[in-house]
Short mmCIF file of C-alpha atoms and ligand atoms in Angstrom, two decimals:
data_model
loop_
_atom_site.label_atom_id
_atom_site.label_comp_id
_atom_site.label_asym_id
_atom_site.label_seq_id
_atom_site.Cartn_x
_atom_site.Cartn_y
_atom_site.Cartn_z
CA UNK A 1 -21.47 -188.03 -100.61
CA UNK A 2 -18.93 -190.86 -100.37
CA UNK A 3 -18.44 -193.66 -102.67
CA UNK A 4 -17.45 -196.27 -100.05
CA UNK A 5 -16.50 -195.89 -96.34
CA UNK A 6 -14.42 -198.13 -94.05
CA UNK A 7 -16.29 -197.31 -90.68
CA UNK A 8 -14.77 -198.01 -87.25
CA UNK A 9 -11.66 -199.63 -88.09
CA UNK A 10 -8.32 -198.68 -86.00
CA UNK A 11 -5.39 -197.50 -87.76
CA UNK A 12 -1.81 -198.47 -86.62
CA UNK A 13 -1.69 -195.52 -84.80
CA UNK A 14 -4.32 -196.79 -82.49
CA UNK A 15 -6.59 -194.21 -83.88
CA UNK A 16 -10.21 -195.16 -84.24
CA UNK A 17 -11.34 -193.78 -87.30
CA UNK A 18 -13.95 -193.79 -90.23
CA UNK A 19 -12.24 -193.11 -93.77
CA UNK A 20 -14.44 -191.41 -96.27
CA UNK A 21 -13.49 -192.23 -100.19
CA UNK A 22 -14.50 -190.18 -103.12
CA UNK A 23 -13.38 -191.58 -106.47
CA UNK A 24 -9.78 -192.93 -106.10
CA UNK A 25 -8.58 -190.10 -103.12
CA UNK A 26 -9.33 -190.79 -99.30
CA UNK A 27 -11.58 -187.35 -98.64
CA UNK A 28 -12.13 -188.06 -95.18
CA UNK A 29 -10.82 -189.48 -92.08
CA UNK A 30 -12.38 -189.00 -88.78
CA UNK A 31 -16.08 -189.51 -87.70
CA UNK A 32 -18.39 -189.61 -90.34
CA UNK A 33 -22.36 -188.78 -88.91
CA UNK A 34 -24.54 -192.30 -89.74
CA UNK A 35 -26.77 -189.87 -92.42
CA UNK A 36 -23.49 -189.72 -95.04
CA UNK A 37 -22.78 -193.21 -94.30
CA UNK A 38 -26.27 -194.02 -95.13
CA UNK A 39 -26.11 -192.00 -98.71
CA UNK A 40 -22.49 -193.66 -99.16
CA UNK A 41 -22.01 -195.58 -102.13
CA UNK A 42 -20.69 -198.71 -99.70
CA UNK A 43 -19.96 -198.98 -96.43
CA UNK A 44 -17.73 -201.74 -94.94
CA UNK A 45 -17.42 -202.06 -91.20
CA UNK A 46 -14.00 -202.68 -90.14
CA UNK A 47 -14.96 -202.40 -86.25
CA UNK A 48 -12.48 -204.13 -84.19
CA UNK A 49 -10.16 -204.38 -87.33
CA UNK A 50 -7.03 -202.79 -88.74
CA UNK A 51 -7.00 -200.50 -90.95
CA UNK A 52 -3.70 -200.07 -92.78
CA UNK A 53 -1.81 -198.54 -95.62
CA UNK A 54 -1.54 -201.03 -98.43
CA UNK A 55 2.03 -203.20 -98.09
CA UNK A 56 4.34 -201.94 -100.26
CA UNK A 57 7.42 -204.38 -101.41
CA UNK A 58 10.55 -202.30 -103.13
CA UNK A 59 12.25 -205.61 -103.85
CA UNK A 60 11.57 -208.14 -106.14
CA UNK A 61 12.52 -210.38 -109.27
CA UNK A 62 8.85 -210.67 -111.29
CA UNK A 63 10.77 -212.28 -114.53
CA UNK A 64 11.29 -215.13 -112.25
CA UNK A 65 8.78 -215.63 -109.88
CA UNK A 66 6.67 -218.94 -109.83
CA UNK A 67 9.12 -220.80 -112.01
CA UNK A 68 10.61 -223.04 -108.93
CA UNK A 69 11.91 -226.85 -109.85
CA UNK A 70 12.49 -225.08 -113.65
CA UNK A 71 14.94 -226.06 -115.20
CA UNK A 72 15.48 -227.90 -112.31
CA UNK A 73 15.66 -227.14 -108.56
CA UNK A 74 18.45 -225.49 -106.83
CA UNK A 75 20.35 -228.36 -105.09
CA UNK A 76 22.93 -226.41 -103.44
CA UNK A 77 20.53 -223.61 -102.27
CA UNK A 78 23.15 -221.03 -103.03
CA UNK A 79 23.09 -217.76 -104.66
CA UNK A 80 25.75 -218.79 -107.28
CA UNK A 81 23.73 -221.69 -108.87
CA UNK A 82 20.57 -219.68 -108.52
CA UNK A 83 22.20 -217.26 -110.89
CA UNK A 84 23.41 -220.21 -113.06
CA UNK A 85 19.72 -221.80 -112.98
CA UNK A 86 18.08 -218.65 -113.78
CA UNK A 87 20.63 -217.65 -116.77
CA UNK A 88 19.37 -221.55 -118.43
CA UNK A 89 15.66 -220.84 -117.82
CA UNK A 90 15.79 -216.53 -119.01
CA UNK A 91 17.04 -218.66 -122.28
CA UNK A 92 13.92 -220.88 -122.39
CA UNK A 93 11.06 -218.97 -121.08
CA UNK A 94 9.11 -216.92 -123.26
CA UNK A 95 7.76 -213.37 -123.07
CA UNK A 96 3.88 -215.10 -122.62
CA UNK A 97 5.52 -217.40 -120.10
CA UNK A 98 6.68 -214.63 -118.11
CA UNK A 99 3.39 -212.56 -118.67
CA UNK A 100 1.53 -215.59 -117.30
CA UNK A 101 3.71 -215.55 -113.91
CA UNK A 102 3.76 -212.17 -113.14
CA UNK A 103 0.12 -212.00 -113.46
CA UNK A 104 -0.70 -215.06 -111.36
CA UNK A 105 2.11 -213.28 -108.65
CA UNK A 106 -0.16 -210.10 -109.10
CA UNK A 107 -2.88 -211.57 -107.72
CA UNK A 108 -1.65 -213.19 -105.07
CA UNK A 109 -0.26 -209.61 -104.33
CA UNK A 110 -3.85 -207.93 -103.89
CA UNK A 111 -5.27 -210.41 -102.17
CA UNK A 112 -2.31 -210.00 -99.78
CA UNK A 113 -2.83 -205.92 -99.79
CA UNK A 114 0.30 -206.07 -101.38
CA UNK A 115 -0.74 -202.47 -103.83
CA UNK A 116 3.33 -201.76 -104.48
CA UNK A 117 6.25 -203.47 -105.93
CA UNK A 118 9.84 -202.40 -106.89
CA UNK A 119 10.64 -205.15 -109.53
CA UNK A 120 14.63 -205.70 -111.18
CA UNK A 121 14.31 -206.86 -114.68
CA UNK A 122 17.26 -209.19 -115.96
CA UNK A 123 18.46 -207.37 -118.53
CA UNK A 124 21.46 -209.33 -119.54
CA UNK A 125 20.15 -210.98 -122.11
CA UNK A 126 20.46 -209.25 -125.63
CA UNK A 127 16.77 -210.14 -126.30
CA UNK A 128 15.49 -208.18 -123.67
CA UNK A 129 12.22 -210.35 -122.98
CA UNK A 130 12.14 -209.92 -119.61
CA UNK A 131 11.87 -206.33 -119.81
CA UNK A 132 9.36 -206.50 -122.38
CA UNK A 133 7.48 -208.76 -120.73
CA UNK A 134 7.45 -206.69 -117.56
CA UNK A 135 6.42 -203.58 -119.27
CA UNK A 136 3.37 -205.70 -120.53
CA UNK A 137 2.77 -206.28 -116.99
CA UNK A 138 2.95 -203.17 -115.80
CA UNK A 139 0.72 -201.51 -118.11
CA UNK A 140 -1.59 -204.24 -117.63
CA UNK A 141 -1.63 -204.32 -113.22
CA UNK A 142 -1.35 -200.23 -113.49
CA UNK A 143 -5.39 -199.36 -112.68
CA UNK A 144 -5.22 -201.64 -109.29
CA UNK A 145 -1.35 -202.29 -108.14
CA UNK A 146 1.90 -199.95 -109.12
CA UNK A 147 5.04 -202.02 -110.19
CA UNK A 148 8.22 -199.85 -110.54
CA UNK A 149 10.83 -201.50 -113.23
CA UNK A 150 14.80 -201.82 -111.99
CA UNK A 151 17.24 -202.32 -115.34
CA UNK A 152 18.95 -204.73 -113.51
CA UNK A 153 22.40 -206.44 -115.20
CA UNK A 154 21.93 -209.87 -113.26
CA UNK A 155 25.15 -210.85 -114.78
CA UNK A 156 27.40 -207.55 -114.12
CA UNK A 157 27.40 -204.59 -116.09
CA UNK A 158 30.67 -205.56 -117.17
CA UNK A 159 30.86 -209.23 -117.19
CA UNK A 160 29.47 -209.51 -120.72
CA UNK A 161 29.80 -207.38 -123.91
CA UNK A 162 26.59 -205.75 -123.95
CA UNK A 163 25.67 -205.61 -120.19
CA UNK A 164 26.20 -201.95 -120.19
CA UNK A 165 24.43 -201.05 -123.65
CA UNK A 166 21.99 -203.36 -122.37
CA UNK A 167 20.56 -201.06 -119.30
CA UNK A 168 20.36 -198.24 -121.40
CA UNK A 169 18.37 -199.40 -123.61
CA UNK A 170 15.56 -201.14 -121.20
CA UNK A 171 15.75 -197.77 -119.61
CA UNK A 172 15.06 -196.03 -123.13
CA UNK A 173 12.27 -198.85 -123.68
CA UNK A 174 10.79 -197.49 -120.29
CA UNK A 175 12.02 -198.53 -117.48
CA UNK A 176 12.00 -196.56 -114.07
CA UNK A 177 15.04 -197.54 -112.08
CA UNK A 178 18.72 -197.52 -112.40
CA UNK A 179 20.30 -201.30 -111.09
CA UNK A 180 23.34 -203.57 -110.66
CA UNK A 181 25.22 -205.69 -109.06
CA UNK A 182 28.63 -204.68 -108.45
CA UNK A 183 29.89 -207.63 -106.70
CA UNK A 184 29.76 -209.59 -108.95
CA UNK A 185 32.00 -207.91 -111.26
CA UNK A 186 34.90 -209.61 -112.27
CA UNK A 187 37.39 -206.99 -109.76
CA UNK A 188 36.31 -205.20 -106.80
CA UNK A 189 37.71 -202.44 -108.91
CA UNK A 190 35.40 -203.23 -111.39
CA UNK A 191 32.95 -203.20 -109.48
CA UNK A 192 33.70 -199.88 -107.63
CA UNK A 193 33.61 -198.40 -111.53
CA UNK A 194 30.15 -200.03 -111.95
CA UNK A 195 28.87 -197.97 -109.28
CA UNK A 196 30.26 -194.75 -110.43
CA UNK A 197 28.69 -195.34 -113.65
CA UNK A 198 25.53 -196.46 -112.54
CA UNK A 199 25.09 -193.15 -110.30
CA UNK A 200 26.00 -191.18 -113.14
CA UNK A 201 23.38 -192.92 -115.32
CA UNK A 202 21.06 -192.21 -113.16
CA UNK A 203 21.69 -188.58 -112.21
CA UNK A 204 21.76 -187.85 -115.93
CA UNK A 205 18.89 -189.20 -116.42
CA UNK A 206 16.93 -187.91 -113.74
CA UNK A 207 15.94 -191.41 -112.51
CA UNK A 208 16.44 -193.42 -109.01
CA UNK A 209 19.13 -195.96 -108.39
CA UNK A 210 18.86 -199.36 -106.66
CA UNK A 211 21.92 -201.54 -106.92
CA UNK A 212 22.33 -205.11 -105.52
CA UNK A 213 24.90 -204.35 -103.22
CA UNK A 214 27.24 -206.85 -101.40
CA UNK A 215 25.12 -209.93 -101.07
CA UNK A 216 28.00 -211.60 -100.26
CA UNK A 217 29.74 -212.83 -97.09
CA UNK A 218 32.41 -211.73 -97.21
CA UNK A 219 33.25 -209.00 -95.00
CA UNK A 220 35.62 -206.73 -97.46
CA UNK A 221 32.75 -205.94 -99.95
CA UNK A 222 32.72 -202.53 -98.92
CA UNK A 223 30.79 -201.40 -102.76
CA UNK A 224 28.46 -199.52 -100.56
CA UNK A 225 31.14 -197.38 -99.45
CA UNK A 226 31.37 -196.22 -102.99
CA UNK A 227 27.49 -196.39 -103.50
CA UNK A 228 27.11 -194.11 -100.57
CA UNK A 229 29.96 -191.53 -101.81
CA UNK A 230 28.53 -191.02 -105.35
CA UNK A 231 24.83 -190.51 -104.06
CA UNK A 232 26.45 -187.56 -102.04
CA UNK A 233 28.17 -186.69 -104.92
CA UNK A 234 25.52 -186.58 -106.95
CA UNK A 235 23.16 -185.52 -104.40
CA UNK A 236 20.55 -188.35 -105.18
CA UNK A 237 19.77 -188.71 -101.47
CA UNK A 238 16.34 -190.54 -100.64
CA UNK A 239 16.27 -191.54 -104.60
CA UNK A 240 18.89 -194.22 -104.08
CA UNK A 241 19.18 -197.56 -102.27
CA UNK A 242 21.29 -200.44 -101.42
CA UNK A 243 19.65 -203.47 -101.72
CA UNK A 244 20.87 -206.54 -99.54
CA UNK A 245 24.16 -205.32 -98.06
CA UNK A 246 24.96 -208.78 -96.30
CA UNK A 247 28.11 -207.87 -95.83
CA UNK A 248 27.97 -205.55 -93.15
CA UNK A 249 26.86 -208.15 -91.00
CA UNK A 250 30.85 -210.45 -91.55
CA UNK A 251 32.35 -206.66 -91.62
CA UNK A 252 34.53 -205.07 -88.74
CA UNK A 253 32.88 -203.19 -86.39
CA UNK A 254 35.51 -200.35 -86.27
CA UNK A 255 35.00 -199.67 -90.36
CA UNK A 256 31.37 -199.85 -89.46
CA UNK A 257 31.76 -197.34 -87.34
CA UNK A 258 33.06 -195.27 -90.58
CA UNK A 259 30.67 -196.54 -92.59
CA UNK A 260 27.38 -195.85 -90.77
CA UNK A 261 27.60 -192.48 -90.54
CA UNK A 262 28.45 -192.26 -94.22
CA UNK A 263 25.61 -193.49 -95.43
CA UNK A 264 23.43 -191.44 -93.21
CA UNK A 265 24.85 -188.75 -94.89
CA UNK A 266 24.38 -189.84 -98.29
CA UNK A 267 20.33 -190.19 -97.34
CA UNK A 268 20.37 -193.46 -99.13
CA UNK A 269 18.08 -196.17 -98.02
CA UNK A 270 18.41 -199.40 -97.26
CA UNK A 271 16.76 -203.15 -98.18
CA UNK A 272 17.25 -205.84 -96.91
CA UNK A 273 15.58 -209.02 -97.73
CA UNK A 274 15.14 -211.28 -94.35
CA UNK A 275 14.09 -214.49 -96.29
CA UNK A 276 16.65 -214.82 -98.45
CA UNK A 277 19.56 -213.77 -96.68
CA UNK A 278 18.71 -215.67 -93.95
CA UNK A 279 18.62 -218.76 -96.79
CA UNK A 280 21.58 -217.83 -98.98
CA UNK A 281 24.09 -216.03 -97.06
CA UNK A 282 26.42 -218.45 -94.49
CA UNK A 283 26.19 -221.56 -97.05
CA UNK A 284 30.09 -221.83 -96.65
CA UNK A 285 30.07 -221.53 -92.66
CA UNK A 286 30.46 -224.24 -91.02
CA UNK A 287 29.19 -223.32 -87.24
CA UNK A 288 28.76 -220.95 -85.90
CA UNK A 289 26.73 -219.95 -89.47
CA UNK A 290 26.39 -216.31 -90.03
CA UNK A 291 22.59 -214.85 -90.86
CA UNK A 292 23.84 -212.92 -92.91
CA UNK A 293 21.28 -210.08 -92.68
CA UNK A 294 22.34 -206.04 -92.54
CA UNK A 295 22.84 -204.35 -89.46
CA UNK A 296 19.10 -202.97 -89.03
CA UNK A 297 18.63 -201.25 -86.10
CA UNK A 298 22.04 -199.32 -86.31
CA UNK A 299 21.14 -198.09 -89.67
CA UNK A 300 17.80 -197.20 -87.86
CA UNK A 301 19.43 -195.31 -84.99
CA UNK A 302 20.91 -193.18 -87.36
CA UNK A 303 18.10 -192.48 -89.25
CA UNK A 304 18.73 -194.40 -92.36
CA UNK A 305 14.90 -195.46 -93.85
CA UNK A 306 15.77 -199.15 -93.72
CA UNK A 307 12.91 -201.57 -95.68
CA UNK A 308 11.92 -205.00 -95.48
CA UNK A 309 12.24 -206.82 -99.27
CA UNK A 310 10.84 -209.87 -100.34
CA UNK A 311 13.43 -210.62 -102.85
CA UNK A 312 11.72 -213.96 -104.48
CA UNK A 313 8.76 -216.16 -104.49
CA UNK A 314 8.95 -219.66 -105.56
CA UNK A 315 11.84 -219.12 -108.08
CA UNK A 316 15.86 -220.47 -108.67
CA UNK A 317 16.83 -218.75 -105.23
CA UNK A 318 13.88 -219.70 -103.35
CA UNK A 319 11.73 -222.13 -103.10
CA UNK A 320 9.06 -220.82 -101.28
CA UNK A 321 7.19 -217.37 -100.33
CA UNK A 322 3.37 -216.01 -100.38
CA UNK A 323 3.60 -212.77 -101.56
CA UNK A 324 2.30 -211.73 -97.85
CA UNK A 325 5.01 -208.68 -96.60
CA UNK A 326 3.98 -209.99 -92.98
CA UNK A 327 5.98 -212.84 -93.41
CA UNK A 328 8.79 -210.82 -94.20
CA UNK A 329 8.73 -208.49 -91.47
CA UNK A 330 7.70 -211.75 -89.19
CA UNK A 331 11.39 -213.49 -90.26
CA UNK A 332 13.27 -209.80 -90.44
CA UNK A 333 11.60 -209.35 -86.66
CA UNK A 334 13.43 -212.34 -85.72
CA UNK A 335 16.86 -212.48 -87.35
CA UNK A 336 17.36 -208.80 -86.59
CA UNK A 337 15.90 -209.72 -83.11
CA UNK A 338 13.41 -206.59 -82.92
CA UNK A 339 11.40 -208.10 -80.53
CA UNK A 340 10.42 -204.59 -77.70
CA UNK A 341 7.06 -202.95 -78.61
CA UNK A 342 8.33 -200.53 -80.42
CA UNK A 343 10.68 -202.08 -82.73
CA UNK A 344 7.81 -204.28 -83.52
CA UNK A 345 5.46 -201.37 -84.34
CA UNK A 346 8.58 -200.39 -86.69
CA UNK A 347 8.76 -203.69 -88.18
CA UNK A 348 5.39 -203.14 -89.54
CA UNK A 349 6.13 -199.43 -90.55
CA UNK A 350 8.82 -201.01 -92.47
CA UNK A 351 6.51 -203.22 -94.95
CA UNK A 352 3.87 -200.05 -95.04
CA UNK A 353 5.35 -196.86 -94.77
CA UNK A 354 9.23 -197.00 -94.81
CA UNK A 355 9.08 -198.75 -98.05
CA UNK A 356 6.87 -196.28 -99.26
CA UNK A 357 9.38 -193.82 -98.63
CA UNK A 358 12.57 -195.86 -100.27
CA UNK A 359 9.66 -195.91 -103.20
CA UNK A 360 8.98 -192.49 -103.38
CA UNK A 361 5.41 -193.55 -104.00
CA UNK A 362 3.19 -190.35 -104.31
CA UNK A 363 0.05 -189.84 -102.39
CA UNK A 364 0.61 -193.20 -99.93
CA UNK A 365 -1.35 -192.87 -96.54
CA UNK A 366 -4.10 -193.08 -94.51
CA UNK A 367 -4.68 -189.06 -94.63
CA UNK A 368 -7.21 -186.86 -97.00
CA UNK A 369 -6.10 -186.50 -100.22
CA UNK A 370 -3.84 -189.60 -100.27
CA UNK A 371 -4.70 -192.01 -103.01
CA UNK A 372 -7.78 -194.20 -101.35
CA UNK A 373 -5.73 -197.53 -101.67
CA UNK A 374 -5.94 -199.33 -98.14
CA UNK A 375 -6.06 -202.92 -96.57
CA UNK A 376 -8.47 -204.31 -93.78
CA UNK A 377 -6.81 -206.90 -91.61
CA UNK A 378 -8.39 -209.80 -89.09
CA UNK A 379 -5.81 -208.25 -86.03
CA UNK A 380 -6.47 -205.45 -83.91
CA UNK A 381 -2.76 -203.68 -83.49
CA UNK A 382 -0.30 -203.99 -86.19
CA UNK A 383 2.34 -206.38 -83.62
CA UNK A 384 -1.14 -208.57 -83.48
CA UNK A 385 -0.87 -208.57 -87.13
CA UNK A 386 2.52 -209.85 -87.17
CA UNK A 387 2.17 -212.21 -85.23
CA UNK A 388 -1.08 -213.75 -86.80
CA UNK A 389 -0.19 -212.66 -90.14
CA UNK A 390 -4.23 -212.96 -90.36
CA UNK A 391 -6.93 -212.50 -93.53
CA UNK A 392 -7.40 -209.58 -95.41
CA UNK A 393 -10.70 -209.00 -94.96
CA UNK A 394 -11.06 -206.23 -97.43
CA UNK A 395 -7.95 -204.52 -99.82
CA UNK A 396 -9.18 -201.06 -101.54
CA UNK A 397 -6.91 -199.96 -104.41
CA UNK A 398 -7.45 -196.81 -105.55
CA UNK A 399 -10.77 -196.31 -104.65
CA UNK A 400 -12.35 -200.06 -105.72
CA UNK A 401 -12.82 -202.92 -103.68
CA UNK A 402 -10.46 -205.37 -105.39
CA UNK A 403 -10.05 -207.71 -102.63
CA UNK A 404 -12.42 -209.45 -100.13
CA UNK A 405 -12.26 -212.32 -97.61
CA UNK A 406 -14.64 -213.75 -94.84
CA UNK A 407 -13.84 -213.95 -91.40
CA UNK A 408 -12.32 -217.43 -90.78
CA UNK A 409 -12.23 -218.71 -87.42
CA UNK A 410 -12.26 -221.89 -86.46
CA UNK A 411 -14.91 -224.63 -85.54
CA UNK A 412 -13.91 -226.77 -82.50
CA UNK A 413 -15.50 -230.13 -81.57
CA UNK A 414 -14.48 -230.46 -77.86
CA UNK A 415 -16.54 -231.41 -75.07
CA UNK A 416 -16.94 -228.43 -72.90
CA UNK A 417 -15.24 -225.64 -74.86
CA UNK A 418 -16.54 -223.16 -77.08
CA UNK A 419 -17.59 -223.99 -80.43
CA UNK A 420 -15.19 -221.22 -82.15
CA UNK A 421 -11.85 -220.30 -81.41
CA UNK A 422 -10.42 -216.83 -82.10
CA UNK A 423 -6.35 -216.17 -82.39
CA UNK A 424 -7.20 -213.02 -81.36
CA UNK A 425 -5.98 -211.27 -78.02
FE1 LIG B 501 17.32 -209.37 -105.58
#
């Protein structure tokens, strides 16, 4: 007997299927008779509907989201004075204040389907309330949506006193992932050294590593050259990422060329984070302006896992954002121009199962014995999906309903058309 079944929906596979859940695992997937659905707990039909994966986003800054116009707005929309904006406010803000925002941005998640979320913690401060307050979060969110914790040095992990001492102890207080930021280390060769340590941190530690790397312009921030050596050297492999990597997209194509295959080797993993780099990077250009965003689809040919990363929601760097991963694969689609069938079909892979994978999230699919955590959306293919960026009709996190939405078309008042108009094809 199952405790709830999705019935008929399609998965992105095209598969038509019927998932079977027993308590928080997916026991079933397949055709199940009408009798079991009948003695099932509750059944939702999701006929004509796609079934997917919950979205999974392995980049994000909860200590500052929903804080935008606080102090004050960023005027010159630039990564710089975001950093300078957010050091005033990480001053002011207190752990409840930060409690209150995350939770608010947790809700918004699940109602988005969004089940997953890689998080970097300021932890630059010596008061460390950002970490504590993220920790409260996290135990709080665990039974319905999984938040991974980043020690992240905002301000280098050598730029002030304590910025090293600082990581290791939010990592002794708890927290999951190794971070930093090397480029913005007072020396490139600083910088370099903060990546050697870093990887060493983590491999001692047994932990993953996801550093902030180059979200710069300019085209000689090579720190994932280093990043890329020590995870071979340390053989960290899928466990570590580069986050951002902007600038690969200003670098020569010739040390590219070296560079590629290097990290392809390393089996690190890549994040970019569309919306924002295509906001902060290029702010000195005159025209042509660069994007700004990481070369994608080469990292893909090579088979590098590359992820989409929402980066920020309504904070210093950003002043807007919906917690809905669709409209970050919708902007990454563009700028990276993956616009054929199938690189469409991957651009929704990369918000679902690709970030999964840079995650290393256990039990994640649509198979039996995965964890029963899943999302019913108003599209029929996931491209349709992307391009409606539609309701979520239902959002199952392990095993509950914790999410539900009507159907919303809408009601037209023209003179010889159809009272209801679909956006579906
Ligand atoms: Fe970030």
């Amino acid at each position: 007997m199952f405790d709830l079944v999705i019935a008929g929906g399609t998965l992105p596979d095209g598969t038509v299927a019927d998932i079977g859940i027993r308590g928080d695992r997916i026991a079933e997937v397949g055709r199940i008779e009408a009798a079991a659905q009948a003695s099932a707990g509750r059944v939702i039909d999701a006929s004509g509907d796609l079934v997917s994966p919950p979205f999974v986003d392995p980049h994000f800054h909860m200590d500052a989201t929903l804080s935008y116009g606080l102090p004050r707005v960023n005027a010159s929309g630039t990564l710089l004075e975001g950093i300078s904006l957010w050091g005033e406010l990480r001053e002011i803000a207190s752990t409840g204040d930060m409690v209150t925002r995350a939770l608010t941005y947790c809700d918004w998640a699940v109602s988005m389907g969004l089940l997953a979320i890689r998080t970097h913690v300021d932890t630059t401060p010596d008061h460390l309330r950002g970490v504590e307050a993220m920790l409260e979060v996290k135990r709080k969110v665990a039974p319905y949506l999984d938040l991974q914790l980043v020690a992240f040095p905002q301000d280098g992990l050598y730029r002030t006193k304590t910025g090293r001492e600082n990581v290791l102890r939010a990592l002794d207080m708890g927290v999951d992932v190794v971070g930093g930021i090397p480029h913005f280390e007072r020396t490139m060769d600083d910088g370099a050294a903060s990546v050697k340590d870093l990887a060493r941190i983590a491999a001692e530690r047994g932990l993953m590593l996801d550093l902030h790397c180059d979200e710069t312009d300019d085209p000689m921030s090579r720190h994932v050259e280093t990043l890329a050596a020590e995870v071979t050297r340390h053989g960290l492999g899928g466990r570590a990422a580069g986050s951002h990597l902007t600038s690969m997209h200003s670098m020569d194509n010739y040390y590219v060329s070296k560079l590629l295959p290097l990290i392809a080797e390393s089996g690190m993993t890549a994040i970019p984070n569309p919306l924002i780099n295509i906001t902060l990077q290029g702010r000195h250009d005159t025209f042509p302006k660069r994007r700004g965003l990481t070369r994608v689809k080469e990292m893909q040919a090579l088979g590098i896992t590359v992820g989409w990363g929402q980066d920020c929601v309504l904070d210093p760097w950003y002043s807007l954002g919906t917690a809905d991963m669709l409209d970050v694969a919708f902007m990454g689609l563009h700028v990276a121009q993956m616009t054929h069938p199938e690189e469409m079909a991957r651009c929704f892979r990369m918000v679902t199962e690709d970030n999964a994978k840079i995650m290393n999230l256990e039990g994640y699919g649509l198979k039996p014995g995965c964890m029963a955590s899943l999302v019913v959306l108003d599209a029929g293919t996931p491209t349709e999906a992307l391009r409606l960026r539609p309701d979520r009709l239902a959002v199952v996190s392990k095993g509950k309903v914790v999410a539900e939405r009507a159907r919303n078309d809408a009601r037209l008042s023209l003179a010889g058309r159809p009272a209801s108009v679909r956006r579906r094809h």
